[in-house]
PDB file of C-alpha atoms in Angstrom:
ATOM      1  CA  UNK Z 879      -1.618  33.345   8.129  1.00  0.00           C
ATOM      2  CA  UNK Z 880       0.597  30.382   7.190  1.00  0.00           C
ATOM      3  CA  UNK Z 881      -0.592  27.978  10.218  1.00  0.00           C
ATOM      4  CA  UNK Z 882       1.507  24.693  10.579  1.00  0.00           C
ATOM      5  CA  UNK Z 883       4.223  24.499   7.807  1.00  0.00           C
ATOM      6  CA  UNK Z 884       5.872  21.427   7.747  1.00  0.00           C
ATOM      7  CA  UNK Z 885       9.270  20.800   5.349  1.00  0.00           C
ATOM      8  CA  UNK Z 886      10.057  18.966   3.322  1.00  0.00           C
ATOM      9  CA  UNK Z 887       6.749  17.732   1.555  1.00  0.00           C
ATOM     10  CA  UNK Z 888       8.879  14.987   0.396  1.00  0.00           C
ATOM     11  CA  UNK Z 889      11.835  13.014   1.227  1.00  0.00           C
ATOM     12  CA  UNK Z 890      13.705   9.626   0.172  1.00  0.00           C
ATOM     13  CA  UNK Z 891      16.041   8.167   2.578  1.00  0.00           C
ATOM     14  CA  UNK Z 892      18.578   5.151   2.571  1.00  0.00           C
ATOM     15  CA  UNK Z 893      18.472   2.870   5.603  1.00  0.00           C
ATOM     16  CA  UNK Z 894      20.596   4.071   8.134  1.00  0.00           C
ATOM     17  CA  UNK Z 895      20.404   7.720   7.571  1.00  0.00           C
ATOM     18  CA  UNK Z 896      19.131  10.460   9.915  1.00  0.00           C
ATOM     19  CA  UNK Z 897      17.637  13.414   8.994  1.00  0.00           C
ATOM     20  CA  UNK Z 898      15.077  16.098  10.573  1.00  0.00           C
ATOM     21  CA  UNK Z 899      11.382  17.256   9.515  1.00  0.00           C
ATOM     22  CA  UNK Z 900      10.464  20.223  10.241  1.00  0.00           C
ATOM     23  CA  UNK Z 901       7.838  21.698  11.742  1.00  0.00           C
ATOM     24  CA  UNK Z 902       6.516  25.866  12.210  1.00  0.00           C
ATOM     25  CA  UNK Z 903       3.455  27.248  13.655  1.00  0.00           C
ATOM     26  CA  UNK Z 904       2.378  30.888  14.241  1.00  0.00           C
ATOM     27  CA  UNK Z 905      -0.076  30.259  15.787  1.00  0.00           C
ATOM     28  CA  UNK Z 906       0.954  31.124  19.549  1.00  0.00           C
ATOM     29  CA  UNK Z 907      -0.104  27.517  20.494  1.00  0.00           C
ATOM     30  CA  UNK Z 908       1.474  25.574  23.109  1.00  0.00           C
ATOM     31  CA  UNK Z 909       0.708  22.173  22.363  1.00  0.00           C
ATOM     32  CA  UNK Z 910       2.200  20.482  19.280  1.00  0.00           C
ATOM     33  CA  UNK Z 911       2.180  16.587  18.471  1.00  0.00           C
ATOM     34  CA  UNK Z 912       3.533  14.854  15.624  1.00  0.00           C
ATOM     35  CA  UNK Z 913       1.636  11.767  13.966  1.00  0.00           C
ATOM     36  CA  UNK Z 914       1.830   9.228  11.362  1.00  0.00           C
ATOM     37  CA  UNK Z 915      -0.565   8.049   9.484  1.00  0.00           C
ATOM     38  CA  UNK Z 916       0.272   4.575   7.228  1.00  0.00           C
ATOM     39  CA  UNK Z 917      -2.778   2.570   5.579  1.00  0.00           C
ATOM     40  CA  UNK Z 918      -5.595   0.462   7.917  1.00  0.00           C
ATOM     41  CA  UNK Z 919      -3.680   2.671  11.059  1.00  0.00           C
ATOM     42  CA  UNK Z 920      -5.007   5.796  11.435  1.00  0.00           C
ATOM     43  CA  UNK Z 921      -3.137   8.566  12.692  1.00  0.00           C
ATOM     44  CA  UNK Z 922      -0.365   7.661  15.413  1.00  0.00           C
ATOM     45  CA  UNK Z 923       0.356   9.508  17.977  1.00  0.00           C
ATOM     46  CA  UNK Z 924       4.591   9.528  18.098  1.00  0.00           C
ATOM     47  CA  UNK Z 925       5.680  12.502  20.251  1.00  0.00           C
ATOM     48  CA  UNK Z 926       3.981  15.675  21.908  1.00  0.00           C
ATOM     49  CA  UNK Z 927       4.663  18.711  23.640  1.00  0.00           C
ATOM     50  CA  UNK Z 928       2.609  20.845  25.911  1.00  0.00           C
ATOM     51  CA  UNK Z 929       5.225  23.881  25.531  1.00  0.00           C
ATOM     52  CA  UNK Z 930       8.641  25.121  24.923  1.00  0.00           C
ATOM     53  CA  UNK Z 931      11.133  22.817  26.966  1.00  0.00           C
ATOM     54  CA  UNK Z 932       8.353  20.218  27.651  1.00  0.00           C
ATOM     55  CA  UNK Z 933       8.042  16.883  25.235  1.00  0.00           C
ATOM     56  CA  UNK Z 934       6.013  13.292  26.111  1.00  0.00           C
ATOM     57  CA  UNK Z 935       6.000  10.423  24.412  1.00  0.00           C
ATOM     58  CA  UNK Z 936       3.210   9.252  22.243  1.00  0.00           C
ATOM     59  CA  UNK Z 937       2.181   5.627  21.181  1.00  0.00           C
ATOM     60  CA  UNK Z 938       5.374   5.196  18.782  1.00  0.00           C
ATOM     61  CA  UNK Z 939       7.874   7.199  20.077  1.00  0.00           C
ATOM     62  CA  UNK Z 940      10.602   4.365  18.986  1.00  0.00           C
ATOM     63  CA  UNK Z 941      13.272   5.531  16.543  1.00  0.00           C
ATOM     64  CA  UNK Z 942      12.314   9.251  16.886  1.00  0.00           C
ATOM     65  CA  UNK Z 943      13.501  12.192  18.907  1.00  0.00           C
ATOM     66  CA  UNK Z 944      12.079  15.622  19.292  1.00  0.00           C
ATOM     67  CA  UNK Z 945      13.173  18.789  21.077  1.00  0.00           C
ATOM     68  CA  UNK Z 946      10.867  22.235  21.931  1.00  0.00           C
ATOM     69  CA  UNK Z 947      13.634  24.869  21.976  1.00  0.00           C
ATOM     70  CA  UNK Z 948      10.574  27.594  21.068  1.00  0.00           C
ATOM     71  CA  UNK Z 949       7.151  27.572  21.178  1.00  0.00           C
ATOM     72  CA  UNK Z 950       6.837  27.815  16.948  1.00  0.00           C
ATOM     73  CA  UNK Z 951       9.364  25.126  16.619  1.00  0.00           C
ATOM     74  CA  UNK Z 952       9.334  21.445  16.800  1.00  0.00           C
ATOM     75  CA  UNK Z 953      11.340  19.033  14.645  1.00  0.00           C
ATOM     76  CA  UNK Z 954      11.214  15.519  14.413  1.00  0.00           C
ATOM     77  CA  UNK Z 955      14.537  13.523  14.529  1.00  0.00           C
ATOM     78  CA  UNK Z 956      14.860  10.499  12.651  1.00  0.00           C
ATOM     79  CA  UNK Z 957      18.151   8.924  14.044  1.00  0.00           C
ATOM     80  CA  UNK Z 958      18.785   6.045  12.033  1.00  0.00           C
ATOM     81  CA  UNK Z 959      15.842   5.628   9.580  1.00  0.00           C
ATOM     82  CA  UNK Z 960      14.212   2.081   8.885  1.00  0.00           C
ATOM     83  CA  UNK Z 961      11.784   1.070   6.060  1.00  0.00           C
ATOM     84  CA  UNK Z 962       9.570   0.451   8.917  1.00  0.00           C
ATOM     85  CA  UNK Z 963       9.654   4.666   8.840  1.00  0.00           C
ATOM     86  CA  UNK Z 964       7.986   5.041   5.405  1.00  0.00           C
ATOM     87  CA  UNK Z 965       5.268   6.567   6.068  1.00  0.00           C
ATOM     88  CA  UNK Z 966       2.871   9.970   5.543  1.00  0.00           C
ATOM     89  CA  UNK Z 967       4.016  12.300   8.880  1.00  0.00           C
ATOM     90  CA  UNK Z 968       1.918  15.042  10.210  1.00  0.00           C
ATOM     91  CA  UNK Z 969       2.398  17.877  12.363  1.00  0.00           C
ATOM     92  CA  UNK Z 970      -0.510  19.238  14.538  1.00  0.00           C
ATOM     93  CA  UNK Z 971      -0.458  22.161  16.505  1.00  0.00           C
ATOM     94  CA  UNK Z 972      -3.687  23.551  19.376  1.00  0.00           C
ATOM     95  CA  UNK Z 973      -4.082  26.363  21.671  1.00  0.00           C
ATOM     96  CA  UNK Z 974      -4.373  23.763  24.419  1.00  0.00           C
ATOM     97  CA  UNK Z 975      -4.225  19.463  24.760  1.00  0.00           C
ATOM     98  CA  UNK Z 976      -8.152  20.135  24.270  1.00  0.00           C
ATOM     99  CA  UNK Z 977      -8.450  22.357  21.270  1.00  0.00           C
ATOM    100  CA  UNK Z 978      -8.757  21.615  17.568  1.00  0.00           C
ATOM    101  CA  UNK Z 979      -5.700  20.346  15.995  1.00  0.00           C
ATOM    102  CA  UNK Z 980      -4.504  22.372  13.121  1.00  0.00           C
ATOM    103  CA  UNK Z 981      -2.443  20.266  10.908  1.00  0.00           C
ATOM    104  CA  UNK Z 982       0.168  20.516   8.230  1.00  0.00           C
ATOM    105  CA  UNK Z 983       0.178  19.431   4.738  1.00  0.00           C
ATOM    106  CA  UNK Z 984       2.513  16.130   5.763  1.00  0.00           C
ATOM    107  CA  UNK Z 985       5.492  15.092   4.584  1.00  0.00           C
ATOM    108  CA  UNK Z 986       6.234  11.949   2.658  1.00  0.00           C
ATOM    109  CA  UNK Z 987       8.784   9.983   3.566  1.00  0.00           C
ATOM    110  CA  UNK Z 988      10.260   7.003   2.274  1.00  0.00           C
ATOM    111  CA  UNK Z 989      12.940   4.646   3.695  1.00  0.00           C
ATOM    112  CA  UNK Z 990      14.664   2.579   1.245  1.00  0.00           C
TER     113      UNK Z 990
ATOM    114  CA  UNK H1109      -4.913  -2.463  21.090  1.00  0.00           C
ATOM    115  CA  UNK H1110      -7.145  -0.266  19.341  1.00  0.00           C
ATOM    116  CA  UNK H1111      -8.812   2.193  21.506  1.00  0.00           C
ATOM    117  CA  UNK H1112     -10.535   4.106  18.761  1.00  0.00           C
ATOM    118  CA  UNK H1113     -11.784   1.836  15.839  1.00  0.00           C
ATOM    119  CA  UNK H1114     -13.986   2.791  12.834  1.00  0.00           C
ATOM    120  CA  UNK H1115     -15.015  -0.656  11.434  1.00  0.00           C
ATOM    121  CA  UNK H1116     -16.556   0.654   7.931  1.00  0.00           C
ATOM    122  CA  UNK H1117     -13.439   1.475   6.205  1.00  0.00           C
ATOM    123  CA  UNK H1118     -15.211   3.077   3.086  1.00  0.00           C
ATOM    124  CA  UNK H1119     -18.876   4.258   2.837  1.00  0.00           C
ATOM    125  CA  UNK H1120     -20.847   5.439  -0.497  1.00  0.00           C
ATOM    126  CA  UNK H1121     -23.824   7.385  -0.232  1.00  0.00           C
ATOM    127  CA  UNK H1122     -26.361   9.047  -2.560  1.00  0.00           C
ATOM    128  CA  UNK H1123     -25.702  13.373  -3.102  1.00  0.00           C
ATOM    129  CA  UNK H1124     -28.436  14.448  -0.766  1.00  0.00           C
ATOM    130  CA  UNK H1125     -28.838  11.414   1.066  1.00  0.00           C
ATOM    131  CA  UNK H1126     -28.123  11.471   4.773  1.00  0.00           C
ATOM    132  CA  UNK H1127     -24.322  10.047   5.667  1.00  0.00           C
ATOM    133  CA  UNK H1128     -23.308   8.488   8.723  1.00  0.00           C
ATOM    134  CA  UNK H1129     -20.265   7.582   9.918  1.00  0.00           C
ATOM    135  CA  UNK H1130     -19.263   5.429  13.240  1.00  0.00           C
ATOM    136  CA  UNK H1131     -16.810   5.196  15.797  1.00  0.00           C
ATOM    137  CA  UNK H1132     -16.591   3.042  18.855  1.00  0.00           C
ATOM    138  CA  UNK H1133     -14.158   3.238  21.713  1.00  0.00           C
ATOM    139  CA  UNK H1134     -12.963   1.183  24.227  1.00  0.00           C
ATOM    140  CA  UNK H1135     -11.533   3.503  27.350  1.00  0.00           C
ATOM    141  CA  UNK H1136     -14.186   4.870  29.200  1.00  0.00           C
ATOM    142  CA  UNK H1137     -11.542   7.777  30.572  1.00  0.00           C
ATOM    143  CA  UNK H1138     -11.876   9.322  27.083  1.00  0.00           C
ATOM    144  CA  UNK H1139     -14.690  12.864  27.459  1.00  0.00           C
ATOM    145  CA  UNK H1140     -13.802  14.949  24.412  1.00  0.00           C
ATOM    146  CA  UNK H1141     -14.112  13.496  20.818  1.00  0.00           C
ATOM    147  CA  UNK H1142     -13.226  15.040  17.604  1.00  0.00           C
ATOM    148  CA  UNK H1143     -14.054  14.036  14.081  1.00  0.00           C
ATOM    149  CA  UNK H1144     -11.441  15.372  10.925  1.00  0.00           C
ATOM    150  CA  UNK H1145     -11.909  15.541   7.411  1.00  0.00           C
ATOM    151  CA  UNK H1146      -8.967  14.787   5.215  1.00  0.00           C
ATOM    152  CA  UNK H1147      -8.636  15.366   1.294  1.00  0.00           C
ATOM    153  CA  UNK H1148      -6.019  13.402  -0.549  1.00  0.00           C
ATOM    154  CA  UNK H1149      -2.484  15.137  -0.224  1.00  0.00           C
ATOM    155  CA  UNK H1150      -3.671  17.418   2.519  1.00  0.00           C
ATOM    156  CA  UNK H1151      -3.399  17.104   6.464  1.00  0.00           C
ATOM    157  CA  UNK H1152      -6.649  17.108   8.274  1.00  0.00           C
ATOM    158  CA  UNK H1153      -9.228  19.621   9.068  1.00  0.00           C
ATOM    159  CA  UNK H1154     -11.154  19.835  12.205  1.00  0.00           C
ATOM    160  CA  UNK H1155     -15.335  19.224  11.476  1.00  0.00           C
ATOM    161  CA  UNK H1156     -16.875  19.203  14.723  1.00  0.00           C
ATOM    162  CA  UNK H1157     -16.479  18.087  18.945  1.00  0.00           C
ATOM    163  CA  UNK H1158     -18.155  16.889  21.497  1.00  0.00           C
ATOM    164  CA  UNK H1159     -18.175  16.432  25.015  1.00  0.00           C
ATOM    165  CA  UNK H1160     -19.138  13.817  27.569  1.00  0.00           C
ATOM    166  CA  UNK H1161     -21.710  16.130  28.841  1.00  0.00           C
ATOM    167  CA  UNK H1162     -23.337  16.230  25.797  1.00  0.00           C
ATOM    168  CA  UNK H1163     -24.802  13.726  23.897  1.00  0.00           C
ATOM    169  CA  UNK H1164     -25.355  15.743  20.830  1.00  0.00           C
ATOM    170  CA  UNK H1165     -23.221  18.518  19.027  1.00  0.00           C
ATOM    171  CA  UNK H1166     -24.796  19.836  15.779  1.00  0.00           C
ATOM    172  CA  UNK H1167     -22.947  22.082  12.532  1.00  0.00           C
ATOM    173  CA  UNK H1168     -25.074  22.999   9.682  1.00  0.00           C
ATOM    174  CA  UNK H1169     -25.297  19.672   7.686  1.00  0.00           C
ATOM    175  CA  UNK H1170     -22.825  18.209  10.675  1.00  0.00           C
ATOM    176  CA  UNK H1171     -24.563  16.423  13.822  1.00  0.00           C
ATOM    177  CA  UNK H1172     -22.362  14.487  16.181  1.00  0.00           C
ATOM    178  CA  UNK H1173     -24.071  12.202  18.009  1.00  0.00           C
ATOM    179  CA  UNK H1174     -22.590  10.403  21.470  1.00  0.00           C
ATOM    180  CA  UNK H1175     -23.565   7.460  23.450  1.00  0.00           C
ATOM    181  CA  UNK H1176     -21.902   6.581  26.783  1.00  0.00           C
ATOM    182  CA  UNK H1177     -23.262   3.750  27.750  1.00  0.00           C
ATOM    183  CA  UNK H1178     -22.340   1.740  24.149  1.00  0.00           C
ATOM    184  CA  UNK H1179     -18.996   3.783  23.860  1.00  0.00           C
ATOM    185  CA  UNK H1180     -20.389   4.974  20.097  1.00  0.00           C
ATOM    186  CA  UNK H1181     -20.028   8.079  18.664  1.00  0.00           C
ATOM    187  CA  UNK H1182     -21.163   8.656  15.244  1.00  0.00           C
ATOM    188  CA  UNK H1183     -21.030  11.276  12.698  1.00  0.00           C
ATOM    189  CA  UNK H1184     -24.585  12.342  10.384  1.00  0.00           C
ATOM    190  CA  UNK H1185     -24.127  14.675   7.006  1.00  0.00           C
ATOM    191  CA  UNK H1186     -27.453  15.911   6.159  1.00  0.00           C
ATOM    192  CA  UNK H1187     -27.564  16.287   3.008  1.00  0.00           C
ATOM    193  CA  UNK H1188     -24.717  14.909   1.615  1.00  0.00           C
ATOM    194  CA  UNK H1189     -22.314  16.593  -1.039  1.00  0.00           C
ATOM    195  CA  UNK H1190     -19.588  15.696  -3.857  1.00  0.00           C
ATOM    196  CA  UNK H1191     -17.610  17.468  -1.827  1.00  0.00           C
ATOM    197  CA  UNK H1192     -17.840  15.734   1.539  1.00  0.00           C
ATOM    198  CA  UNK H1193     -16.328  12.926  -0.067  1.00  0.00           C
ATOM    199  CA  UNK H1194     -12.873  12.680   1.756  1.00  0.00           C
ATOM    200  CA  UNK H1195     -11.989  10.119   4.882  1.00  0.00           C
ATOM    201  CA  UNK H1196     -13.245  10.801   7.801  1.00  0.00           C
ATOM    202  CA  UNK H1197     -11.376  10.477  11.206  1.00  0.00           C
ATOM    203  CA  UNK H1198     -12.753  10.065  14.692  1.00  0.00           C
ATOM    204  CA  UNK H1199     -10.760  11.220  17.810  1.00  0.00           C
ATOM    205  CA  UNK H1200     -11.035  10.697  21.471  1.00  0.00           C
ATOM    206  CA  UNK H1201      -8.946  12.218  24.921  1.00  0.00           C
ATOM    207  CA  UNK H1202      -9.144  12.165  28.419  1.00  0.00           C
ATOM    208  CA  UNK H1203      -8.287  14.945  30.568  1.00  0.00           C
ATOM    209  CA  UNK H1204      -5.407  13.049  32.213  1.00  0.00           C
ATOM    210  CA  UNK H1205      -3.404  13.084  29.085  1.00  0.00           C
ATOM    211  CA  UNK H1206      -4.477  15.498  26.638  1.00  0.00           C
ATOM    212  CA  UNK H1207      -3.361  13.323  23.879  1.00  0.00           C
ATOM    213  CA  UNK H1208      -5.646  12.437  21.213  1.00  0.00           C
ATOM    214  CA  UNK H1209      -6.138   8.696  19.695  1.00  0.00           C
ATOM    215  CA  UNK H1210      -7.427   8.235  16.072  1.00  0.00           C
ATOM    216  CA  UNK H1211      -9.402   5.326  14.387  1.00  0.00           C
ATOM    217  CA  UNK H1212      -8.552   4.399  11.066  1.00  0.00           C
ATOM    218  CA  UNK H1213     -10.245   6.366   8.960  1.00  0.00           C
ATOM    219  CA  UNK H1214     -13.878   5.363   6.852  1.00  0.00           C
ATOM    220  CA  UNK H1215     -13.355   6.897   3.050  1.00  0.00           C
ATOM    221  CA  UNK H1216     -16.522   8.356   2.176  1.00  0.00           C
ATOM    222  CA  UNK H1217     -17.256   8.876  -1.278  1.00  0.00           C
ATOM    223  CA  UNK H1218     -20.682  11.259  -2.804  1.00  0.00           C
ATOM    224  CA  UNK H1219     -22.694  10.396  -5.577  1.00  0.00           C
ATOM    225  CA  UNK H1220     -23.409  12.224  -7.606  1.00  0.00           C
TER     226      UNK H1220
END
């Protein structure tokens, strides 16, 4: 049972550059978030969804975009990345908005 | 605005010695509060809940403790390990919005 799988583990960017991190559950769980975590913050709530088709803004939704085309599926857009971006991003996936979170490993990303 | 804060950002404790671990919130909408566990290079794992209606939620050597009236939740490892040493992340919802704020983290570290 792989869980949340989240790709790449690590990534360098130049400013200006998009690109997309991935994110995989099997799981069956609706609800999927993505989060941030950078040092003395915590872990940031940037976008959610409560199922396939369905997405919500979190508390720093700026700069990113995410879609729910399936329920094991939800990528996180980086348009036009920033060093303001650099930063440790986790996936989280629950059977419902109330449930444990199960998260994924995170992926590193720096914005140079 | 931080709705979640943990103000002890590292804590170091005696093996066997009893741990504890705050939080303090601001909203009084939140009802369901989580605490995670996260190891260096991994994403979190869930430890243990509560709910409003309870003031006390208890795991083996994990007892969650809540208080309403101050807004204080706190976290007690009885006896503590070498291997509890991680940091430690509270979590709090409300059922209007099923998203889930974080506090910044304490870093515990075990004695050995």
């Amino acid at each position: 049972n792989a869980g949340v799988t989240q790709t790449p583990k690590f990534q360098v960017l130049k400013t200006g550059q998009s690109m997309t991190l991935q994110c995989a559950q099997d799981m069956n769980h609706e609800y999927m978030s993505w989060y941030r975590q950078d040092p003395g913050m915590g872990l940031r709530l940037i976008h959610y969804s409560v199922g396939a088709g369905i997405t919500d803004q979190g508390e720093v939704p700026n700069g990113y975009n995410v879609s729910r085309s399936t329920t094991e599926d939800f990528p996180l857009r980086l348009l036009s990345a920033a060093p303001s971006q650099t930063s440790v991003y986790f996936c989280a996936s629950s059977q419902t908005g109330r449930a444990e979170a199960f998260f994924g490993q995170g992926t590193r990303l720096t914005v140079v | 605005d931080q709705q979640v804060k943990q103000n002890s950002p590292s804590l170091s404790v005696q093996e066997g010695r009893i741990s504890i671990l705050n939080c303090d919130y601001t909203n009084s909408m939140f009802d369901y509060f989580l605490w995670y566990k996260k190891y260096p290079a991994e994403g979190p794992t869930f430890l243990i809940s509560i709910s409003s209606i309870k003031d006390k939620n208890e795991d083996g050597r994990f007892t969650v403790f809540l208080n309403k009236s101050a807004k204080h939740l706190s976290l007690h490892i009885v006896p503590s390990q070498p291997g509890d040493s991680a940091v430690y992340f509270c979590a709090a919802s409300d059922s209007g919005t099923y998203k889930y704020i974080f506090g910044t983290g304490t870093r515990l570290k075990v004695l050995a």
